Amino acid sequence: NAGVTQTPKFRVLKTGQSMTLLCAQDMNHEYMYWYRQDPGMGLRLIHYSVGEGTTAKGEVPDGYNVSRLKKQNFLLGLESAAPSQTSVYFCASVTGELSSTDTQYFGPGTRLTVL
Amino acid sequence: DQQVKQNSPSLSVQEGRISILNCDYTNSMFDYFLWYKKYPAEGPTFLISISSIKDKNEDGRFTVFLNKSAKHLSLHIVPSQPGDSAVYFCAASGYGGATNKLIFGTGTLLAVQP
């Protein structure tokens, strides 16, 4: 049971390049989330999914797209990277309603630098 | 508009003493609150939570207190240990229907001195 994994761990892009971040979970969780963490800003929700085939916008969705074609995978895409997207990206998942025994589990993060 | 606020960016305490981390929120629709702990180069890990119908939840050395009238919660760590040194994020849920979305605070860096 690997939990939540993220690929890649690090990436450097040039402005205008595109890339896809992959999040995979093996816990059969329904809900998945993409966050970004910036200094002094905490974690901010980019997009989320409440089940296979569904996606929705979070707090800071501009410049990103997502897809959830398979229940276990949640992809985050940057079509034309900008320096403002330099950040650490975290994926999380949860099976159902939040409780003391069921909460959002986070991946280890992807550190992205856009030059 | 920061709905969840952690006004102390950092806190330093001596090993064995109590650490108190604070969190304020503005949205009265929040009904579930969580604390996450984050070490450098790792993802956040769940620490403890509390429902809005309670005012206290305890798990070993960690206790979370909720004061709904003041829209304030705090995390107490007793006794503090050097391994507790990390960034602590407060988070709130309940505003997005059945989506389990979380709003996070900006975090407090706790340093426990040996």
Tab-separated table of C-alpha atoms in Angstrom:
chain	number	residue	atom	x	y	z
A	1	ASN	CA	0.000	0.000	0.000
A	2	ALA	CA	1.902	3.033	-1.298
A	3	GLY	CA	-0.740	5.592	-0.295
A	4	VAL	CA	-0.585	8.748	-2.418
A	5	THR	CA	2.303	9.055	-4.868
A	6	GLN	CA	3.278	11.980	-7.085
A	7	THR	CA	5.346	12.069	-10.260
A	8	PRO	CA	7.750	13.763	-10.810
A	9	LYS	CA	9.339	14.921	-7.546
A	10	PHE	CA	11.164	17.852	-9.143
A	11	ARG	CA	10.885	19.660	-12.459
A	12	VAL	CA	12.310	22.795	-14.028
A	13	LEU	CA	10.405	24.337	-16.930
A	14	LYS	CA	10.928	27.298	-19.179
A	15	THR	CA	8.167	29.869	-19.535
A	16	GLY	CA	5.615	28.672	-22.066
A	17	GLN	CA	6.405	24.968	-21.758
A	18	SER	CA	3.736	22.483	-20.785
A	19	MET	CA	3.763	19.560	-18.411
A	20	THR	CA	1.525	17.146	-16.538
A	21	LEU	CA	1.816	16.187	-12.885
A	22	LEU	CA	0.527	12.748	-11.993
A	23	CYS	CA	-1.087	11.795	-8.701
A	24	ALA	CA	-1.918	8.178	-7.973
A	25	GLN	CA	-3.588	6.618	-4.931
A	26	ASP	CA	-4.121	2.957	-4.129
A	27	MET	CA	-6.635	3.413	-1.318
A	28	ASN	CA	-9.763	3.413	-3.533
A	29	HIS	CA	-10.530	6.980	-2.461
A	30	GLU	CA	-13.373	8.835	-4.151
A	31	TYR	CA	-12.168	12.390	-3.572
A	32	MET	CA	-8.905	13.819	-4.862
A	33	TYR	CA	-7.383	17.301	-4.647
A	34	TRP	CA	-4.537	19.371	-6.020
A	35	TYR	CA	-2.989	22.093	-3.826
A	36	ARG	CA	-0.120	24.475	-4.219
A	37	GLN	CA	2.022	25.695	-1.351
A	38	ASP	CA	3.780	29.024	-1.513
A	39	PRO	CA	5.771	30.808	1.217
A	40	GLY	CA	3.460	32.640	3.611
A	41	MET	CA	0.348	31.391	1.785
A	42	GLY	CA	-0.363	27.993	3.250
A	43	LEU	CA	-1.928	25.387	0.972
A	44	ARG	CA	-4.402	26.620	-1.625
A	45	LEU	CA	-6.798	24.371	-3.506
A	46	ILE	CA	-6.351	24.401	-7.295
A	47	HIS	CA	-8.846	21.788	-8.512
A	48	TYR	CA	-10.579	18.800	-7.029
A	49	SER	CA	-12.596	15.736	-8.001
A	50	VAL	CA	-15.428	14.015	-6.147
A	51	GLY	CA	-15.270	10.877	-8.272
A	52	GLU	CA	-14.058	9.304	-11.487
A	53	GLY	CA	-14.898	11.492	-14.467
A	54	THR	CA	-15.626	14.610	-12.379
A	55	THR	CA	-13.551	17.738	-11.777
A	56	ALA	CA	-14.229	21.130	-10.249
A	57	LYS	CA	-12.398	24.405	-9.644
A	58	GLY	CA	-10.883	25.335	-6.320
A	59	GLU	CA	-9.559	28.659	-5.051
A	60	VAL	CA	-6.761	29.214	-7.611
A	61	PRO	CA	-7.643	27.297	-10.824
A	62	ASP	CA	-6.379	29.733	-13.459
A	63	GLY	CA	-3.595	28.372	-15.661
A	64	TYR	CA	-4.280	24.744	-14.718
A	65	ASN	CA	-6.402	21.921	-16.061
A	66	VAL	CA	-7.158	18.528	-14.535
A	67	SER	CA	-8.511	15.157	-15.527
A	68	ARG	CA	-9.766	12.127	-13.584
A	69	LEU	CA	-10.202	9.413	-16.191
A	70	LYS	CA	-9.438	6.646	-13.717
A	71	LYS	CA	-10.486	6.609	-10.073
A	72	GLN	CA	-6.941	6.110	-8.832
A	73	ASN	CA	-5.321	8.888	-10.895
A	74	PHE	CA	-5.689	12.658	-10.858
A	75	LEU	CA	-3.658	14.625	-13.400
A	76	LEU	CA	-2.754	18.310	-13.164
A	77	GLY	CA	-1.754	20.037	-16.388
A	78	LEU	CA	0.011	23.291	-17.082
A	79	GLU	CA	-0.537	24.222	-20.738
A	80	SER	CA	1.784	27.246	-20.808
A	81	ALA	CA	3.879	27.537	-17.675
A	82	ALA	CA	4.515	30.947	-16.106
A	83	PRO	CA	7.011	31.959	-13.383
A	84	SER	CA	4.042	32.593	-11.064
A	85	GLN	CA	3.406	28.838	-11.139
A	86	THR	CA	6.702	28.140	-9.410
A	87	SER	CA	5.533	26.326	-6.311
A	88	VAL	CA	5.334	23.037	-4.468
A	89	TYR	CA	2.321	21.012	-5.570
A	90	PHE	CA	0.592	18.518	-3.318
A	91	CYS	CA	-2.023	15.959	-4.174
A	92	ALA	CA	-4.414	14.588	-1.555
A	93	SER	CA	-7.220	12.059	-1.391
A	94	VAL	CA	-9.935	10.934	1.014
A	95	THR	CA	-12.450	8.129	0.843
A	96	GLY	CA	-15.542	9.905	2.071
A	97	GLU	CA	-16.809	12.221	4.761
A	98	LEU	CA	-14.073	13.691	6.913
A	99	SER	CA	-13.794	12.194	10.388
A	100	SER	CA	-11.192	11.431	13.015
A	101	THR	CA	-10.451	8.179	11.214
A	102	ASP	CA	-10.767	9.403	7.646
A	103	THR	CA	-8.983	12.502	6.523
A	104	GLN	CA	-7.147	13.830	3.513
A	105	TYR	CA	-3.956	11.904	2.854
A	106	PHE	CA	-1.228	13.852	1.099
A	107	GLY	CA	1.447	12.874	-1.363
A	108	PRO	CA	5.097	13.892	-0.908
A	109	GLY	CA	4.861	16.870	-3.263
A	110	THR	CA	6.304	18.026	-6.589
A	111	ARG	CA	8.655	20.994	-6.565
A	112	LEU	CA	8.204	22.936	-9.808
A	113	THR	CA	10.369	25.831	-10.933
A	114	VAL	CA	9.414	27.898	-13.978
A	115	LEU	CA	12.224	30.038	-15.376
B	1	ASP	CA	-9.721	37.162	2.245
B	2	GLN	CA	-8.067	34.714	4.612
B	3	GLN	CA	-10.828	32.614	6.178
B	4	VAL	CA	-8.414	30.627	8.336
B	5	LYS	CA	-5.631	32.551	10.026
B	6	GLN	CA	-2.560	31.513	11.926
B	7	ASN	CA	-1.115	34.784	13.137
B	8	SER	CA	2.100	33.385	14.575
B	9	PRO	CA	4.514	32.394	11.791
B	10	SER	CA	6.840	30.750	14.289
B	11	LEU	CA	7.049	29.506	17.869
B	12	SER	CA	10.016	28.308	19.917
B	13	VAL	CA	9.634	26.254	23.105
B	14	GLN	CA	11.863	24.205	25.371
B	15	GLU	CA	11.694	20.443	25.374
B	16	GLY	CA	9.251	19.206	28.005
B	17	ARG	CA	7.242	22.437	28.075
B	18	ILE	CA	3.838	23.076	26.537
B	19	SER	CA	3.467	24.278	22.950
B	20	ILE	CA	0.306	26.223	22.126
B	21	LEU	CA	-0.503	26.902	18.500
B	22	ASN	CA	-3.428	29.160	17.660
B	23	CYS	CA	-5.839	29.435	14.769
B	24	ASP	CA	-8.723	31.822	14.047
B	25	TYR	CA	-11.447	31.488	11.443
B	26	THR	CA	-14.085	33.795	10.045
B	27	ASN	CA	-16.637	31.528	8.355
B	28	SER	CA	-19.322	30.294	10.755
B	29	MET	CA	-20.253	27.566	8.227
B	30	PHE	CA	-17.106	25.610	9.065
B	31	ASP	CA	-18.073	22.508	11.027
B	32	TYR	CA	-14.912	20.430	11.135
B	33	PHE	CA	-11.372	21.477	11.986
B	34	LEU	CA	-8.087	19.678	11.546
B	35	TRP	CA	-4.421	20.102	12.360
B	36	TYR	CA	-1.760	18.849	9.991
B	37	LYS	CA	1.950	18.554	10.636
B	38	LYS	CA	4.520	19.012	7.892
B	39	TYR	CA	8.210	18.190	7.853
B	40	PRO	CA	10.478	19.706	5.164
B	41	ALA	CA	10.311	17.960	1.783
B	42	GLU	CA	7.337	15.842	2.871
B	43	GLY	CA	3.588	16.103	2.460
B	44	PRO	CA	1.385	17.201	5.376
B	45	THR	CA	0.240	14.432	7.703
B	46	PHE	CA	-2.945	14.459	9.729
B	47	LEU	CA	-2.490	15.073	13.448
B	48	ILE	CA	-5.823	15.623	15.169
B	49	SER	CA	-9.292	16.962	14.411
B	50	ILE	CA	-12.402	18.272	16.122
B	51	SER	CA	-16.025	18.556	15.173
B	52	SER	CA	-17.893	21.794	15.822
B	53	ILE	CA	-20.207	19.961	18.229
B	54	LYS	CA	-17.286	19.433	20.606
B	55	ASP	CA	-15.029	21.847	22.450
B	56	LYS	CA	-12.115	19.534	23.137
B	57	ASN	CA	-10.469	16.490	21.612
B	58	GLU	CA	-7.447	14.731	23.049
B	59	ASP	CA	-5.044	12.222	21.539
B	60	GLY	CA	-2.013	11.397	23.626
B	61	ARG	CA	0.190	14.480	23.939
B	62	PHE	CA	-2.030	16.470	21.572
B	63	THR	CA	-5.213	18.318	22.532
B	64	VAL	CA	-7.288	20.589	20.346
B	65	PHE	CA	-9.640	23.135	21.885
B	66	LEU	CA	-12.456	24.834	19.986
B	67	ASN	CA	-14.136	28.077	21.057
B	68	LYS	CA	-16.959	28.589	18.581
B	69	SER	CA	-18.135	31.907	19.988
B	70	ALA	CA	-14.644	33.338	19.481
B	71	LYS	CA	-14.095	31.390	16.228
B	72	HIS	CA	-10.805	30.210	17.664
B	73	LEU	CA	-9.061	26.899	18.038
B	74	SER	CA	-5.772	25.932	19.573
B	75	LEU	CA	-3.480	22.936	19.566
B	76	HIS	CA	-1.688	22.042	22.789
B	77	ILE	CA	1.311	19.726	22.778
B	78	VAL	CA	2.381	18.471	26.194
B	79	PRO	CA	5.181	17.680	26.745
B	80	SER	CA	6.888	19.063	23.650
B	81	GLN	CA	9.617	16.942	22.089
B	82	PRO	CA	12.341	17.845	19.566
B	83	GLY	CA	10.656	15.539	17.034
B	84	ASP	CA	7.617	17.829	17.156
B	85	SER	CA	9.608	20.517	15.353
B	86	ALA	CA	7.698	21.057	12.117
B	87	VAL	CA	5.219	23.380	10.421
B	88	TYR	CA	1.681	23.017	11.755
B	89	PHE	CA	-1.277	23.877	9.562
B	90	CYS	CA	-4.772	24.494	10.809
B	91	ALA	CA	-7.550	23.585	8.332
B	92	ALA	CA	-11.321	23.926	8.246
B	93	SER	CA	-14.064	22.165	6.327
B	94	GLY	CA	-17.826	22.269	5.899
B	95	TYR	CA	-18.261	25.131	3.487
B	96	GLY	CA	-18.342	23.169	0.242
B	97	GLY	CA	-21.159	20.708	0.780
B	98	ALA	CA	-20.235	17.066	0.283
B	99	THR	CA	-16.862	17.831	-1.240
B	100	ASN	CA	-14.632	17.572	1.852
B	101	LYS	CA	-12.743	20.663	0.684
B	102	LEU	CA	-10.325	22.150	3.191
B	103	ILE	CA	-9.245	25.738	3.748
B	104	PHE	CA	-5.776	25.951	5.247
B	105	GLY	CA	-4.103	28.542	7.395
B	106	THR	CA	-0.644	29.830	6.554
B	107	GLY	CA	1.112	27.596	9.064
B	108	THR	CA	3.180	27.993	12.216
B	109	LEU	CA	6.765	26.766	12.381
B	110	LEU	CA	7.340	25.115	15.754
B	111	ALA	CA	10.892	24.701	16.985
B	112	VAL	CA	11.363	22.584	20.122
B	113	GLN	CA	14.744	23.249	21.673
B	114	PRO	CA	16.500	20.332	23.439
